[in-house]
Tab-separated table of N, CA and C in Angstrom:
chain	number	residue	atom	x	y	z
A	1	UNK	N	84.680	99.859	81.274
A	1	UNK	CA	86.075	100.159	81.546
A	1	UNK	C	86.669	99.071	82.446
A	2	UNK	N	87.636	98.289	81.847
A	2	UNK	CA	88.204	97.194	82.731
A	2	UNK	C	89.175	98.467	83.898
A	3	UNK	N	88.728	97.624	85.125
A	3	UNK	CA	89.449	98.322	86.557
A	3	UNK	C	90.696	97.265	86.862
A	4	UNK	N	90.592	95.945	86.813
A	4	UNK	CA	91.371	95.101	87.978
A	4	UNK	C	91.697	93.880	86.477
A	5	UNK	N	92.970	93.965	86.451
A	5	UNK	CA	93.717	93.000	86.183
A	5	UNK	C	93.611	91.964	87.068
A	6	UNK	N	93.702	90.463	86.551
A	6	UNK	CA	94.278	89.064	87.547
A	6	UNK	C	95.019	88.563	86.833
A	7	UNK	N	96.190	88.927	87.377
A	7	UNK	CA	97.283	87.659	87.097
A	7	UNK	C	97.553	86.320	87.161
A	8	UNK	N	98.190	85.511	86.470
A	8	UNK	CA	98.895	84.320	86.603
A	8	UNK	C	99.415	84.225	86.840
A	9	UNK	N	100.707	84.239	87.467
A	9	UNK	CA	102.545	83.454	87.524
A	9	UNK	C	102.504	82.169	87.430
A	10	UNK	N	103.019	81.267	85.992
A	10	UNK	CA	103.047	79.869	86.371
A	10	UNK	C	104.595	79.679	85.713
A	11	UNK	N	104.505	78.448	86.129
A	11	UNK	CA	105.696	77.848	85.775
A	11	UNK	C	105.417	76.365	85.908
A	12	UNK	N	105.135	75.481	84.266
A	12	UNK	CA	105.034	73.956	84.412
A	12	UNK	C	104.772	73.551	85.584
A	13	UNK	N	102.806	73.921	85.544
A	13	UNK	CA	102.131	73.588	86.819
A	13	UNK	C	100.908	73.380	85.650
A	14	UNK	N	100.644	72.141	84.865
A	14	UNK	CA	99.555	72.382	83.716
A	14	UNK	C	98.625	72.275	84.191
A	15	UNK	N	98.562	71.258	84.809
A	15	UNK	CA	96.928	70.812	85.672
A	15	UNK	C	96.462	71.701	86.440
A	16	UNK	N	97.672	71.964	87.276
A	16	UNK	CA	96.960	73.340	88.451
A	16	UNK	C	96.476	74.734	88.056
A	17	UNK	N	97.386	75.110	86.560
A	17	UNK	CA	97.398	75.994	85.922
A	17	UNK	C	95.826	75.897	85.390
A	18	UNK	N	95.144	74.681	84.858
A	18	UNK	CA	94.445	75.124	83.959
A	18	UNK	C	92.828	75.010	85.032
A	19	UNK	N	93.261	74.392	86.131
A	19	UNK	CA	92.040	73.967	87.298
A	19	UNK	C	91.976	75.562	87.857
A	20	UNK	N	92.612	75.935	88.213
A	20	UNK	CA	92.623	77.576	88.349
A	20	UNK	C	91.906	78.277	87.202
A	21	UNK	N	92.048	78.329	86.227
A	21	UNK	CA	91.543	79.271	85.000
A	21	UNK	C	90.800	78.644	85.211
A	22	UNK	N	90.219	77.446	85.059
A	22	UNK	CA	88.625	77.169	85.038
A	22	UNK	C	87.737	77.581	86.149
A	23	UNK	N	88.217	77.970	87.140
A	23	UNK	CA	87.105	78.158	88.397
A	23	UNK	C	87.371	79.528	88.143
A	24	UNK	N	88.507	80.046	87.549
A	24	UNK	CA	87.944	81.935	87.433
A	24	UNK	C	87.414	82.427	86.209
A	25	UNK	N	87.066	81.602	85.223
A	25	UNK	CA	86.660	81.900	84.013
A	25	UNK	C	85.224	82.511	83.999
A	26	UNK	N	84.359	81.993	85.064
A	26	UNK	CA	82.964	82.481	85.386
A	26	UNK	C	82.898	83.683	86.059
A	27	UNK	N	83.584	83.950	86.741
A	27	UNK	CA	83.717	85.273	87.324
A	27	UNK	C	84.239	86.239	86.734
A	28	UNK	N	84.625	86.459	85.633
A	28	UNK	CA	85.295	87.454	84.686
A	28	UNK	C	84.015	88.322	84.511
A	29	UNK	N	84.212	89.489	84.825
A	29	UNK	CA	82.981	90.376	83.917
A	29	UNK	C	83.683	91.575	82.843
A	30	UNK	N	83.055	92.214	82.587
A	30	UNK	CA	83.853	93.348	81.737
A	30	UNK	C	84.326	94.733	82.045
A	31	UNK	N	84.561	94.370	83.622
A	31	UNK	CA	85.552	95.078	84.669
A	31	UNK	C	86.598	94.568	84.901
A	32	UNK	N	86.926	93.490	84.260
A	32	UNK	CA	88.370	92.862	84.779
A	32	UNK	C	88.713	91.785	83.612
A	33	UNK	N	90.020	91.439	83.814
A	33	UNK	CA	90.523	90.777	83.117
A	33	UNK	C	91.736	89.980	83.262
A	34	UNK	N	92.047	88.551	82.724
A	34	UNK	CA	92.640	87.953	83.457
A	34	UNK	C	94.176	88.182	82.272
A	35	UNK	N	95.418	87.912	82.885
A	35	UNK	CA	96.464	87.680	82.091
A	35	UNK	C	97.674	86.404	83.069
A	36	UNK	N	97.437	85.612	81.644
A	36	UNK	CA	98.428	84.461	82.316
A	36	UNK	C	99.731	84.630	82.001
A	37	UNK	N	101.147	84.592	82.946
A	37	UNK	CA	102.456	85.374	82.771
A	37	UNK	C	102.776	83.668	82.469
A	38	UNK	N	103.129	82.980	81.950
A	38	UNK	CA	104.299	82.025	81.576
A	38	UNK	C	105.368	82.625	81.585
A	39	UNK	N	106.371	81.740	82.370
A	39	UNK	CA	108.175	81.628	82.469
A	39	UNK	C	108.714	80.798	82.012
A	40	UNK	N	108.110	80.747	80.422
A	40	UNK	CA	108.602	79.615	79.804
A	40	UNK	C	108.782	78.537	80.215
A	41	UNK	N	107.947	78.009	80.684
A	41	UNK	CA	107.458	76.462	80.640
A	41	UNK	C	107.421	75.473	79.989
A	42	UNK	N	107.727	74.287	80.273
A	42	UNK	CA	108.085	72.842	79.058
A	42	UNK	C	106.772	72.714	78.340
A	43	UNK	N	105.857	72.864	79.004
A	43	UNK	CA	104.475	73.046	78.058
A	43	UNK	C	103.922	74.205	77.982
A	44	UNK	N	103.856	75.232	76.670
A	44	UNK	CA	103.235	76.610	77.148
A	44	UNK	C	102.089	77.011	77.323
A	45	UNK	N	101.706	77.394	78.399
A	45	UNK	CA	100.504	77.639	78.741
A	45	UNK	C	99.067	78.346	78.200
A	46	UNK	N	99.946	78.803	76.975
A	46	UNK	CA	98.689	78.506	75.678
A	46	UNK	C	98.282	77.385	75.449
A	47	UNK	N	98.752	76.702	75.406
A	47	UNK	CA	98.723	75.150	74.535
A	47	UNK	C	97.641	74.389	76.014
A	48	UNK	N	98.034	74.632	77.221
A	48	UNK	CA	97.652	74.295	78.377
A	48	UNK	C	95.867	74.530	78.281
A	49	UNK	N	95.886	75.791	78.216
A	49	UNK	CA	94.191	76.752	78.238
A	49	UNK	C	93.865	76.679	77.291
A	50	UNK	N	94.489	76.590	75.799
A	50	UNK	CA	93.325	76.589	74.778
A	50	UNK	C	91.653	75.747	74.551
A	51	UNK	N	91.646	75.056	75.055
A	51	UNK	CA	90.485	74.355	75.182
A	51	UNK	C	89.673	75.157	75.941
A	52	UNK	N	90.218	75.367	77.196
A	52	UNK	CA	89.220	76.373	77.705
A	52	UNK	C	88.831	77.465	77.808
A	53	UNK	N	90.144	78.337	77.037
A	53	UNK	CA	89.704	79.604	76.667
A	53	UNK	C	88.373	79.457	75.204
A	54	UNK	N	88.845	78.659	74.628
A	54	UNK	CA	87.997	78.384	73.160
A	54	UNK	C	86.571	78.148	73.825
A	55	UNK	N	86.246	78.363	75.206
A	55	UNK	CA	84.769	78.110	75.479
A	55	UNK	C	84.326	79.277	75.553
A	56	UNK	N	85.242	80.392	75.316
A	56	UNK	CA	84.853	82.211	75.917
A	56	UNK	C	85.683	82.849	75.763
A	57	UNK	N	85.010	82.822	74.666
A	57	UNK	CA	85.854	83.995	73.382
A	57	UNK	C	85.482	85.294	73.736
A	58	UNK	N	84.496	85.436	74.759
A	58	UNK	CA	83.893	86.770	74.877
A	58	UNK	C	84.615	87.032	76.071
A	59	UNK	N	85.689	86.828	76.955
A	59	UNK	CA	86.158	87.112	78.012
A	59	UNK	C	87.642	87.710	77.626
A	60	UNK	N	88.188	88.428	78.037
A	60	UNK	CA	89.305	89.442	77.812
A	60	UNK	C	90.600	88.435	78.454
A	61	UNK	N	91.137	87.544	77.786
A	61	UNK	CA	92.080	86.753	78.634
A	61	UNK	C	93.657	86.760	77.553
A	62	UNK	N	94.653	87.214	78.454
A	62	UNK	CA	95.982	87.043	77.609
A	62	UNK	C	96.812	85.903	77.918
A	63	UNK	N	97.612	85.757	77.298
A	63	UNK	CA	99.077	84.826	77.624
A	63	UNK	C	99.960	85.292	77.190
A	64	UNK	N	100.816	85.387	78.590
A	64	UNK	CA	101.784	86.148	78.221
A	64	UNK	C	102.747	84.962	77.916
A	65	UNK	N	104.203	84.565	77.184
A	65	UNK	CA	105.439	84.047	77.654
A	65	UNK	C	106.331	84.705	77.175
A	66	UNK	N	107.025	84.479	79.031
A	66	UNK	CA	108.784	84.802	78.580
A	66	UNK	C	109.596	83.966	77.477
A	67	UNK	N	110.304	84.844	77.107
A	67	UNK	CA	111.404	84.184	75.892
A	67	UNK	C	112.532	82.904	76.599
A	68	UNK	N	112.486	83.454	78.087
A	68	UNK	CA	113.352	82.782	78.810
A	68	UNK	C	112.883	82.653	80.349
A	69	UNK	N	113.181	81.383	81.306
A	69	UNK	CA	113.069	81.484	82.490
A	69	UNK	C	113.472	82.983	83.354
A	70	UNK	N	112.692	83.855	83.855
A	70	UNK	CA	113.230	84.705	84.554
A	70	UNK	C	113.267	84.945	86.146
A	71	UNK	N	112.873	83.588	86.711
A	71	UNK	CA	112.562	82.916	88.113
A	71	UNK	C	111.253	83.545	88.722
A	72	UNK	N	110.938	83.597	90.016
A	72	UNK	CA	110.174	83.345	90.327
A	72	UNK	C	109.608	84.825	90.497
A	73	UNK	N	110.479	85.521	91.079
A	73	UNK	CA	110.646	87.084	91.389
A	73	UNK	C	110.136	87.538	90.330
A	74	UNK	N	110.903	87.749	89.338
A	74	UNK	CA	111.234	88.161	88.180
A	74	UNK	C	109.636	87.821	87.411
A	75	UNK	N	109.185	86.721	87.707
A	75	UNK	CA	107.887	86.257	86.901
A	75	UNK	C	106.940	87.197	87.551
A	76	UNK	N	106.939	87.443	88.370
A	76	UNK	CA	106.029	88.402	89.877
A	76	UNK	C	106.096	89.718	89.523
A	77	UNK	N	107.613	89.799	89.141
A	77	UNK	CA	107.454	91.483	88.700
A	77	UNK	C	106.852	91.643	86.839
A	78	UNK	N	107.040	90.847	86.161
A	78	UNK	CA	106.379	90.831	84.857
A	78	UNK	C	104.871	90.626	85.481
A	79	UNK	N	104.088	90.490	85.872
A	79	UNK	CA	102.446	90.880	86.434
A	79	UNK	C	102.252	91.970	86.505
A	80	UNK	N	103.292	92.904	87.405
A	80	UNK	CA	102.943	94.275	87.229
A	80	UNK	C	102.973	95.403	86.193
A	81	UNK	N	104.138	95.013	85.375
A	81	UNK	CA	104.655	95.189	83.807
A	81	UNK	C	103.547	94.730	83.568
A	82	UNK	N	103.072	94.010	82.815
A	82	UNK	CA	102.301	93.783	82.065
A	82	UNK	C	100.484	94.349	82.845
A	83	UNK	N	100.460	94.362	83.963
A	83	UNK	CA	98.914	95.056	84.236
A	83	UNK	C	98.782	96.705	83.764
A	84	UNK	N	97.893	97.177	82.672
A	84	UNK	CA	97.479	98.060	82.227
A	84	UNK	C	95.873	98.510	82.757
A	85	UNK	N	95.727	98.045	84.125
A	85	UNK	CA	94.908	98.612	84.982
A	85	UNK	C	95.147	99.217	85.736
A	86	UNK	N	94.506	100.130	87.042
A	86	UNK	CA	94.458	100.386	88.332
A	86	UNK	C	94.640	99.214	89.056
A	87	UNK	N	94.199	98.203	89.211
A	87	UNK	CA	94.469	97.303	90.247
A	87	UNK	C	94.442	96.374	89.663
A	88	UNK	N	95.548	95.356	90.388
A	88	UNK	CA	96.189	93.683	89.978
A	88	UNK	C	96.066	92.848	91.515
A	89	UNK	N	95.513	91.781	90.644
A	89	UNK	CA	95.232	91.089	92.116
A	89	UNK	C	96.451	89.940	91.259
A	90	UNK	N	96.994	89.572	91.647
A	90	UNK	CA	98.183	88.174	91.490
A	90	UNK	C	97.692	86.800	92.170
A	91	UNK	N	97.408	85.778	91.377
A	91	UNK	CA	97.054	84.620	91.897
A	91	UNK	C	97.820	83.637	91.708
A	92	UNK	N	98.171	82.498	92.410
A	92	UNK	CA	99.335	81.474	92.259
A	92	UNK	C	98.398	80.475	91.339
A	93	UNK	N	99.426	79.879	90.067
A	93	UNK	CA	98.510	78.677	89.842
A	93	UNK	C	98.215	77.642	89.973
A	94	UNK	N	98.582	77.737	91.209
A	94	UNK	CA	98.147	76.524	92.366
A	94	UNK	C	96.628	76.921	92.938
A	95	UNK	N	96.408	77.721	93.172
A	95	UNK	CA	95.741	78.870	94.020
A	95	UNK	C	94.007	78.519	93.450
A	96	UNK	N	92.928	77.469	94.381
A	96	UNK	CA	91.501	77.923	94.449
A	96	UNK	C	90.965	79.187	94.384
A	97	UNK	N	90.770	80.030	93.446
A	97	UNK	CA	90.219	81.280	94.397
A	97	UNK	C	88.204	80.596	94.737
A	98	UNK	N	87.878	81.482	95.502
A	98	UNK	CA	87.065	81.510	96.268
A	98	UNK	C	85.921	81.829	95.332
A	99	UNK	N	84.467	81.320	95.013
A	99	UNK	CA	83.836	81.051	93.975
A	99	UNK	C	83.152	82.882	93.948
A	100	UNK	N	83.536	83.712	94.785
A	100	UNK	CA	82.979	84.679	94.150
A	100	UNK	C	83.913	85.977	94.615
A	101	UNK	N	85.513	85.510	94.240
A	101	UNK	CA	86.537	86.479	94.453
A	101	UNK	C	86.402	87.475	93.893
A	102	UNK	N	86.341	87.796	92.558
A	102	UNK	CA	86.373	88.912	91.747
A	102	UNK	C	85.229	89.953	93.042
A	103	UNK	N	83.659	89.124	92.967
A	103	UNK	CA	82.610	90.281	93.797
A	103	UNK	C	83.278	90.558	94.704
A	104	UNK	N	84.108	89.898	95.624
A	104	UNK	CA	84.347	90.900	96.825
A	104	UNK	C	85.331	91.591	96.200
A	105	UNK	N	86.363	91.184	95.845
A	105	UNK	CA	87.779	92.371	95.477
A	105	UNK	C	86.550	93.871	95.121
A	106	UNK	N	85.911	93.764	94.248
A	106	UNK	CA	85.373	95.117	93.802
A	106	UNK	C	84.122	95.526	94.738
A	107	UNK	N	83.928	94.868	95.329
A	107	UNK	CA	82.981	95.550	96.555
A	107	UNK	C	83.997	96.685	97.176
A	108	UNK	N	84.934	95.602	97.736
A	108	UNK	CA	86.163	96.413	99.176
A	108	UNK	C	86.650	97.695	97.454
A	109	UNK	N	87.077	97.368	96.636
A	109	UNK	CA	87.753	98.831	95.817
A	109	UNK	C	86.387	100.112	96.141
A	110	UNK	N	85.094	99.084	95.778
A	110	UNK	CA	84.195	100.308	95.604
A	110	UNK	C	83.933	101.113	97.072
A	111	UNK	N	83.836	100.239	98.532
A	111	UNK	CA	83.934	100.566	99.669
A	111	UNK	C	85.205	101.473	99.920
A	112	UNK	N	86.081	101.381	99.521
A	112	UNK	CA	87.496	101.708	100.066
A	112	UNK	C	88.408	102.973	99.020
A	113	UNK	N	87.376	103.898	98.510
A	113	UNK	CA	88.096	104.518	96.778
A	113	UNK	C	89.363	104.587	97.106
A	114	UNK	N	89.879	105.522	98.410
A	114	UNK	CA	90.924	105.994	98.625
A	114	UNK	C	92.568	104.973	98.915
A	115	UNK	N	91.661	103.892	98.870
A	115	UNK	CA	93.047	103.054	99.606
A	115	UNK	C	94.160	102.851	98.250
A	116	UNK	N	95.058	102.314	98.978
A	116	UNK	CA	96.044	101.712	97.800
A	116	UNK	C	96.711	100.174	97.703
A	117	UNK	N	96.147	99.772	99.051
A	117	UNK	CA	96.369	98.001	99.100
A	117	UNK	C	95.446	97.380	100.109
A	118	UNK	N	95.266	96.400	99.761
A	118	UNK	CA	93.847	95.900	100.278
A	118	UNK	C	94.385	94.539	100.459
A	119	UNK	N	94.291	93.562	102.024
A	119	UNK	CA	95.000	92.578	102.364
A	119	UNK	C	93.757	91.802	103.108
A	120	UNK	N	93.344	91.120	101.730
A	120	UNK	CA	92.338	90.264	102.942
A	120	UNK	C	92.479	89.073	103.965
A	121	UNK	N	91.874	89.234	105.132
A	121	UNK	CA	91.953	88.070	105.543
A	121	UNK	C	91.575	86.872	105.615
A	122	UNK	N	92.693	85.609	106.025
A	122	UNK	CA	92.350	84.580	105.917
A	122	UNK	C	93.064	83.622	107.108
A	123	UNK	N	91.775	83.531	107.912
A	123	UNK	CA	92.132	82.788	109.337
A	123	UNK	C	92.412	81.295	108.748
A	124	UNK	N	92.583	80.617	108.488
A	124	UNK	CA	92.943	79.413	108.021
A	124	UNK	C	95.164	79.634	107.771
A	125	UNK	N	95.442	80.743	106.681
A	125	UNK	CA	96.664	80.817	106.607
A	125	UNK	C	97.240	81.406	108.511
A	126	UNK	N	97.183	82.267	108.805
A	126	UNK	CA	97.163	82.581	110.081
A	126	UNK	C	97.353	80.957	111.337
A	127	UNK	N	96.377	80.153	110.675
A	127	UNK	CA	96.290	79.095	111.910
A	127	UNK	C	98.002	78.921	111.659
A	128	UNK	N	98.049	78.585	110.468
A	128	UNK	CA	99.508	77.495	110.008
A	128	UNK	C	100.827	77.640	110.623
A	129	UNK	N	100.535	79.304	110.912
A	129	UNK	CA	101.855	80.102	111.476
A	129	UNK	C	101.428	80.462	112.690
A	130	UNK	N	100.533	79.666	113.733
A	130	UNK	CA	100.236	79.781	114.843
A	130	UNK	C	99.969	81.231	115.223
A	131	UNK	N	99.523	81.559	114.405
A	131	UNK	CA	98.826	83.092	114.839
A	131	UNK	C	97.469	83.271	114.982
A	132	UNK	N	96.799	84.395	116.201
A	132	UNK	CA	95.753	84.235	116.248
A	132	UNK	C	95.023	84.513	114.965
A	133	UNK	N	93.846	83.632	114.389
A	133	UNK	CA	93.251	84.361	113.065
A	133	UNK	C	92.958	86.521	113.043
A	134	UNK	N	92.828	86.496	111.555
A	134	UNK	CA	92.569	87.713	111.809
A	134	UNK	C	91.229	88.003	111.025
A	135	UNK	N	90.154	88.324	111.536
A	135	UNK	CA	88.791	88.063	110.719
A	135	UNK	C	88.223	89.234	109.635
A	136	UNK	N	89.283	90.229	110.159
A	136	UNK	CA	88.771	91.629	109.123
A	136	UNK	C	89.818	91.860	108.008
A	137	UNK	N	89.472	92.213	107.167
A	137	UNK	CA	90.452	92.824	105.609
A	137	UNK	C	91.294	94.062	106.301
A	138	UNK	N	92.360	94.220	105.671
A	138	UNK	CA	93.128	95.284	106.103
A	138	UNK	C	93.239	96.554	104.916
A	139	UNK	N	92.863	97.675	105.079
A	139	UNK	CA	92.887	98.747	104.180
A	139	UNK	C	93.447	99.753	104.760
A	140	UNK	N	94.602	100.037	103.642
A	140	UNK	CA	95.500	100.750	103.647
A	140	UNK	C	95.501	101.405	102.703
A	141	UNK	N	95.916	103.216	103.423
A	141	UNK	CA	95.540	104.389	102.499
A	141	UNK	C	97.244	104.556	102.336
A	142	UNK	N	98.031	104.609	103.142
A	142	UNK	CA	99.424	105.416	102.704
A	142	UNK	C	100.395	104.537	103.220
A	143	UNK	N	101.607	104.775	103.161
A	143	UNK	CA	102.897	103.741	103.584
A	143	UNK	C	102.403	103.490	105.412
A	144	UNK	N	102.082	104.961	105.704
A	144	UNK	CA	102.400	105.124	107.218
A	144	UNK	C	101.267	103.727	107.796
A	145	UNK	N	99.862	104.437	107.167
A	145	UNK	CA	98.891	103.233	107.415
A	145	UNK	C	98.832	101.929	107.322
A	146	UNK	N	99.862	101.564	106.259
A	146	UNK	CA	100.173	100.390	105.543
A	146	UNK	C	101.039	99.264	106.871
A	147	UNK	N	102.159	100.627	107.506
A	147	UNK	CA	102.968	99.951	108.319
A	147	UNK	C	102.337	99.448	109.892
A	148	UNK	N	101.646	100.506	110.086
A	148	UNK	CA	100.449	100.983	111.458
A	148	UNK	C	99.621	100.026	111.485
A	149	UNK	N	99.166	99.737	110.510
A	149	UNK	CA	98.298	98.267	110.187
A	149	UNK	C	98.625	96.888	110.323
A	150	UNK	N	100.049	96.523	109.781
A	150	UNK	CA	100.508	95.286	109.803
A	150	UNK	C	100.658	94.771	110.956
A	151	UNK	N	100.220	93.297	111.279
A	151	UNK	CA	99.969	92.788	112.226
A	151	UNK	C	100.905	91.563	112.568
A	152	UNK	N	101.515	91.321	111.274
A	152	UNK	CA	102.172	90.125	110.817
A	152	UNK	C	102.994	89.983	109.746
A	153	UNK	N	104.098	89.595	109.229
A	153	UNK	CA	104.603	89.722	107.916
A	153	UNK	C	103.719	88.475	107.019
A	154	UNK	N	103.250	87.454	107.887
A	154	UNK	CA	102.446	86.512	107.000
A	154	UNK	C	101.528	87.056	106.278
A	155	UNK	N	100.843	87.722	106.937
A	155	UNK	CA	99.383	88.861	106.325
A	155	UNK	C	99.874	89.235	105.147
A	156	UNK	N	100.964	89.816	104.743
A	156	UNK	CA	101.042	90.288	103.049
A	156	UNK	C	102.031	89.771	102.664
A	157	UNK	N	102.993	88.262	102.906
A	157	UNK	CA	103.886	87.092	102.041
A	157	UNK	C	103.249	86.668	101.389
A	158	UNK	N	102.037	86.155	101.865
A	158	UNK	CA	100.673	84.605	101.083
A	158	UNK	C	100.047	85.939	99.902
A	159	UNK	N	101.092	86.061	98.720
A	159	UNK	CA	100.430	86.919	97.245
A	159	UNK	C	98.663	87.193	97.416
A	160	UNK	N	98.422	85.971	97.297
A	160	UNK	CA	96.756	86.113	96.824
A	160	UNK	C	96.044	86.818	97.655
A	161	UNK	N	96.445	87.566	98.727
A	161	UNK	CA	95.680	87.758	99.773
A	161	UNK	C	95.611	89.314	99.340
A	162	UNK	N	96.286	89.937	98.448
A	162	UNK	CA	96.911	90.960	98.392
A	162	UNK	C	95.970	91.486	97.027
A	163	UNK	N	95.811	93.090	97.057
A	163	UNK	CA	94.964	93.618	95.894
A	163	UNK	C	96.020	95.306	95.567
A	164	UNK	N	96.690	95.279	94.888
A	164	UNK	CA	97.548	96.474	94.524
A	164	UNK	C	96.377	97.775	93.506
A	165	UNK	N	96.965	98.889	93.983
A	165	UNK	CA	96.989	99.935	93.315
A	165	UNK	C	97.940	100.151	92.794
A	166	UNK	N	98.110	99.370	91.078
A	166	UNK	CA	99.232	99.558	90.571
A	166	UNK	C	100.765	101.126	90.311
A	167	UNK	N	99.060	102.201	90.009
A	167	UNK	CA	100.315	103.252	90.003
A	167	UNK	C	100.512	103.830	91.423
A	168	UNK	N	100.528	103.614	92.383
A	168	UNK	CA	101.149	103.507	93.711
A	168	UNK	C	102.236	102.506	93.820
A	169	UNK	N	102.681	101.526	93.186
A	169	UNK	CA	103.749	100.567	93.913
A	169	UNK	C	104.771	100.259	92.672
A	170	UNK	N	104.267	100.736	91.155
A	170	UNK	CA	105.336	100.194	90.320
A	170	UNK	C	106.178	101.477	89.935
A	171	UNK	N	105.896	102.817	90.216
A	171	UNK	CA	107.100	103.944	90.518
A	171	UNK	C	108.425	103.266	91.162
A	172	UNK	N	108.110	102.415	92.290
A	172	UNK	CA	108.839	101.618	93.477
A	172	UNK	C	109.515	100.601	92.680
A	173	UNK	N	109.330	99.814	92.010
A	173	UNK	CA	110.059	98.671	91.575
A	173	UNK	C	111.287	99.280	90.533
């Protein structure tokens, strides 16, 4: 049973776009699955990944494109539209993830059943905005906890840091 969607948002970023899919292509298991959102881009990001999707055919990977630019927002909220899981993690395709992202995201879901957003940390973004690092993940069960928790508005701006319980937040949009 796929649990956790990963998103794309790109927009005519080919190289970064496709250096990203390649470092998460190994980490895919058959709990998750990746979907790339194109905003109609001068090159479409099929055309971008086919080579490397054509290495793993056995991995659950979509492409989405818009018919039309729908900016940046708008590309952000088509991730959640389009995730047909419990949980969406959103990655920029600029964005390294970390060579064994997927294992932790589903450690902290399997540690955490009850929560509904999961904000990990990352003392490095923290330095940038002269804040002290913050070394622990933040788990949050309800709005109240969610707010009680926040330490920083940086902590949940930087997307990737962020792990949604989709039918908790897209009632909201």
């Amino acid at each position: 049973m796929t649990r956790l969607t990963v998103t794309i948002p790109t927009y005519t970023r080919s190289k970064a776009l496709a250096e990203t899919v390649r470092q998460l292509l190994p980490q895919l298991t058959a709990d998750c699955k990746l979907v790339i959102v194109d905003n109609a881009s001068d090159t479409p990001a099929s055309e971008v990944l086919s080579h490397l999707l054509l290495q793993r055919p056995d991995l659950n990977v979509q492409v989405h494109r818009n018919r039309y630019n729908v900016g940046m927002c708008g590309n952000f909220m088509r991730c959640f539209e389009l995730c047909d899981t419990e949980w969406l993690w959103i990655l920029g395709d600029d964005e390294a993830p970390c060579p064994d992202a997927i294992k932790i995201i589903f450690r902290q879901l399997d540690s955490h059943p009850d929560c509904v957003f999961h904000n990990f940390a990352c003392p490095t973004l923290r330095k940038e905005n002269r804040l002290p690092p913050r070394e622990n993940d933040t788990v949050s069960i309800g709005v109240e906890d969610f707010v009680r928790k926040l330490d920083h508005f940086s902590s949940i701006q930087f997307i990737p840091l962020n792990v949604y319980r989709t039918p908790y937040f897209v009632p909201h949009f």
